[in-house]
Amino acid sequence: MIDTIVLTLKTGMYTIFEPDNFSPSTRGLTDPTAGYYRLGGRSNITCKQNPTPNELKRGIYKPRLTVTKRINREGNFEIPLKIEFSIPKLLYGNNFDELTDADFPAVIQKLKTVLNEMGVRMFEHFLVNAPVSSVHYSKNIALTDYTTPYTYLAQLTKLNINKRLDTNRTDFRNEGHSFKYRANSFEIVFYDKIKDLQQAKVSEKRAEEKDNALQLNLFDMLTQRKPLEVLRVEIRLNRRQKINQILKKVGKDVEPTF
């Protein structure tokens, strides 16, 4: 299933009616009376709005929003909006439950509602056809035979697939409970899903996943259900060019949209 996705909407595809919800306020991007922001040495400035730790602990999930003012290749200003979110967390409050294609209309309506609460409005057809700039495919593999994810992770570390996958880095984290092949445009990650929740209880930064505070209430329930372990696999396509390349390999010569 698809878990995390990043949508990038161009100027004119969205309206921000609560600019002060962003930090810094988006007023300085478009309103001359507020005083334009200086773009700085990198010729861009970003305004962000993310879910707070308190919201996540209360079970409130929101996308991460980034508005950027920059100069494009033609030398003109553009102000795209980037929307990053976990689809199952948005719909179900966790990403243990998996989605199907039939959930798409409910996802669109939920996303529209939450964006409106965040002070961003757009027509539904812009959201449905929003360009995708990053996508993470995932699968939760339930282990009910008393094996643990570590058993499989230990075997995966013995494989030498860096040349075959054109990866340039291999990461081990959390005492061997997370294993990652990394390249410039994609990552393949295997990790112990329940251990990752445990790490998030200590520090969100030590976990493989973002926004785990939303689903920490599941930890006690999952650890009491034996035998049950969860090995999670994620394939993270982090650039639009890589998504296009993979789509063409499977016979889909289309532009990636939501």
Short mmCIF file of C-alpha atoms in Angstrom, two decimals, residues 29-187:
data_model
loop_
_atom_site.label_atom_id
_atom_site.label_comp_id
_atom_site.label_asym_id
_atom_site.label_seq_id
_atom_site.Cartn_x
_atom_site.Cartn_y
_atom_site.Cartn_z
CA LEU A 29 5.41 36.02 0.51
CA THR A 30 2.57 37.79 -1.27
CA ASP A 31 1.42 40.88 0.67
CA PRO A 32 3.50 44.02 0.01
CA THR A 33 1.83 45.82 2.93
CA ALA A 34 3.25 43.19 5.28
CA GLY A 35 6.74 43.69 3.88
CA TYR A 36 8.20 41.11 1.53
CA TYR A 37 10.65 38.60 2.97
CA ARG A 38 14.19 38.67 1.62
CA LEU A 39 14.94 35.45 -0.24
CA GLY A 40 18.48 35.17 1.09
CA GLY A 41 21.54 33.56 -0.44
CA ARG A 42 19.67 30.46 -1.65
CA SER A 43 17.08 32.57 -3.49
CA ASN A 44 14.15 31.03 -1.61
CA ILE A 45 12.27 31.24 1.66
CA THR A 46 10.01 28.63 3.25
CA CYS A 47 7.03 28.86 5.58
CA LYS A 48 5.98 25.71 7.44
CA GLN A 49 3.01 24.35 9.35
CA ASN A 50 3.41 20.97 11.07
CA PRO A 51 1.36 18.96 13.58
CA THR A 52 2.49 19.71 17.13
CA PRO A 53 3.62 16.98 19.57
CA ASN A 54 0.61 17.83 21.74
CA GLU A 55 -1.80 17.35 18.81
CA LEU A 56 -0.27 13.98 17.96
CA LYS A 57 -0.52 12.79 21.57
CA ARG A 58 -4.20 13.77 21.53
CA GLY A 59 -4.75 11.70 18.37
CA ILE A 60 -4.94 14.70 16.03
CA TYR A 61 -3.07 14.07 12.78
CA LYS A 62 -2.30 16.77 10.23
CA PRO A 63 -0.13 16.95 7.11
CA ARG A 64 3.19 18.78 7.10
CA LEU A 65 2.81 21.87 4.93
CA THR A 66 5.64 23.82 3.31
CA VAL A 67 5.15 26.95 1.20
CA THR A 68 8.25 28.06 -0.68
CA LYS A 69 8.86 31.27 -2.59
CA ARG A 70 11.64 30.78 -5.13
CA ILE A 71 12.89 31.77 -8.55
CA ASN A 72 12.28 29.13 -11.22
CA ARG A 73 14.42 28.27 -14.25
CA GLU A 74 12.68 30.95 -16.32
CA GLY A 75 13.69 33.59 -13.77
CA ASN A 76 10.15 34.11 -12.46
CA PHE A 77 8.84 33.85 -8.91
CA GLU A 78 6.77 30.79 -8.00
CA ILE A 79 5.15 29.78 -4.70
CA PRO A 80 4.38 26.04 -4.60
CA LEU A 81 2.70 24.30 -1.66
CA LYS A 82 4.11 20.93 -0.56
CA ILE A 83 1.76 18.61 1.37
CA GLU A 84 3.43 15.65 3.09
CA PHE A 85 1.37 13.10 5.01
CA SER A 86 0.82 9.45 5.85
CA ILE A 87 -2.43 8.40 4.17
CA PRO A 88 -3.34 5.65 6.70
CA LYS A 89 -2.49 7.90 9.66
CA LEU A 90 -4.73 10.59 8.20
CA LEU A 91 -7.64 8.19 7.74
CA TYR A 92 -7.18 5.71 10.60
CA GLY A 93 -4.83 7.39 13.07
CA ASN A 94 -2.19 4.68 12.56
CA ASN A 95 -0.37 2.89 9.75
CA PHE A 96 -0.89 -0.66 10.98
CA ASP A 97 -4.25 -0.65 9.19
CA GLU A 98 -3.74 -0.87 5.43
CA LEU A 99 -5.61 1.01 2.72
CA THR A 100 -7.22 -0.12 -0.52
CA ASP A 101 -8.16 1.80 -3.69
CA ALA A 102 -11.75 1.94 -2.41
CA ASP A 103 -10.58 4.27 0.39
CA PHE A 104 -9.48 7.03 -2.03
CA PRO A 105 -12.73 9.10 -1.94
CA ALA A 106 -12.69 9.05 1.88
CA VAL A 107 -9.02 10.10 1.88
CA ILE A 108 -9.76 13.07 -0.41
CA GLN A 109 -12.65 14.28 1.75
CA LYS A 110 -10.64 13.87 4.97
CA LEU A 111 -7.65 15.69 3.49
CA LYS A 112 -9.83 18.57 2.25
CA THR A 113 -11.38 18.93 5.70
CA VAL A 114 -8.06 18.89 7.56
CA LEU A 115 -6.42 21.33 5.13
CA ASN A 116 -9.35 23.69 5.59
CA GLU A 117 -8.84 23.48 9.37
CA MET A 118 -5.20 24.41 8.76
CA GLY A 119 -6.22 27.47 6.76
CA VAL A 120 -5.69 26.11 3.23
CA ARG A 121 -8.47 25.75 0.66
CA MET A 122 -8.51 24.20 -2.81
CA PHE A 123 -10.91 22.73 -5.32
CA GLU A 124 -11.25 18.95 -5.13
CA HIS A 125 -10.11 18.35 -8.72
CA PHE A 126 -6.79 20.10 -7.98
CA LEU A 127 -6.26 17.77 -5.03
CA VAL A 128 -7.23 14.62 -6.96
CA ASN A 129 -4.82 15.54 -9.78
CA ALA A 130 -2.06 16.99 -7.62
CA PRO A 131 1.46 16.09 -8.85
CA VAL A 132 3.28 13.57 -6.66
CA SER A 133 6.92 14.39 -5.87
CA SER A 134 7.59 11.56 -3.40
CA VAL A 135 5.86 8.31 -2.41
CA HIS A 136 6.58 5.58 0.14
CA TYR A 137 5.18 2.12 -0.51
CA SER A 138 4.93 -0.11 2.55
CA LYS A 139 3.88 -3.50 3.83
CA ASN A 140 3.38 -4.71 7.40
CA ILE A 141 4.28 -8.40 7.65
CA ALA A 142 2.73 -9.99 10.75
CA LEU A 143 4.88 -12.74 12.29
CA THR A 144 2.81 -15.17 14.34
CA ASP A 145 5.16 -18.18 14.42
CA TYR A 146 7.33 -16.93 17.32
CA THR A 147 10.00 -15.62 14.96
CA THR A 148 11.09 -11.99 15.34
CA PRO A 149 11.92 -9.30 12.77
CA TYR A 150 15.53 -9.43 13.95
CA THR A 151 15.79 -12.98 12.56
CA TYR A 152 15.02 -11.72 9.05
CA LEU A 153 16.97 -8.48 9.40
CA ALA A 154 20.10 -10.42 10.35
CA GLN A 155 19.81 -12.43 7.12
CA LEU A 156 19.18 -9.33 5.01
CA THR A 157 22.37 -7.71 6.26
CA LYS A 158 24.33 -10.57 4.67
CA LEU A 159 23.08 -9.76 1.19
CA ASN A 160 25.26 -7.67 -1.11
CA ILE A 161 22.78 -5.95 -3.37
CA ASN A 162 24.32 -2.48 -3.44
CA LYS A 163 25.54 -2.84 -7.04
CA ARG A 164 22.33 -4.41 -8.28
CA LEU A 165 20.17 -1.66 -6.79
CA ASP A 166 22.74 1.09 -7.44
CA THR A 167 22.72 2.02 -3.76
CA ASN A 168 25.65 3.81 -2.20
CA ARG A 169 25.04 3.47 1.52
CA THR A 170 23.78 0.90 4.01
CA ASP A 171 22.52 1.99 7.43
CA PHE A 172 22.02 -0.01 10.61
CA ARG A 173 20.01 1.59 13.41
CA ASN A 174 18.49 0.83 16.79
CA GLU A 175 20.78 -2.07 17.69
CA GLY A 176 20.13 -3.92 14.45
CA HIS A 177 16.34 -3.55 14.48
CA SER A 178 16.40 -1.29 11.40
CA PHE A 179 18.24 -1.88 8.12
CA LYS A 180 18.31 0.49 5.16
CA TYR A 181 19.67 0.54 1.60
CA ARG A 182 20.04 4.17 0.54
CA ALA A 183 20.64 5.90 -2.79
CA ASN A 184 20.21 9.52 -3.86
CA SER A 185 16.66 9.08 -5.14
CA PHE A 186 15.27 6.13 -3.18
CA GLU A 187 15.56 4.03 -0.03
#
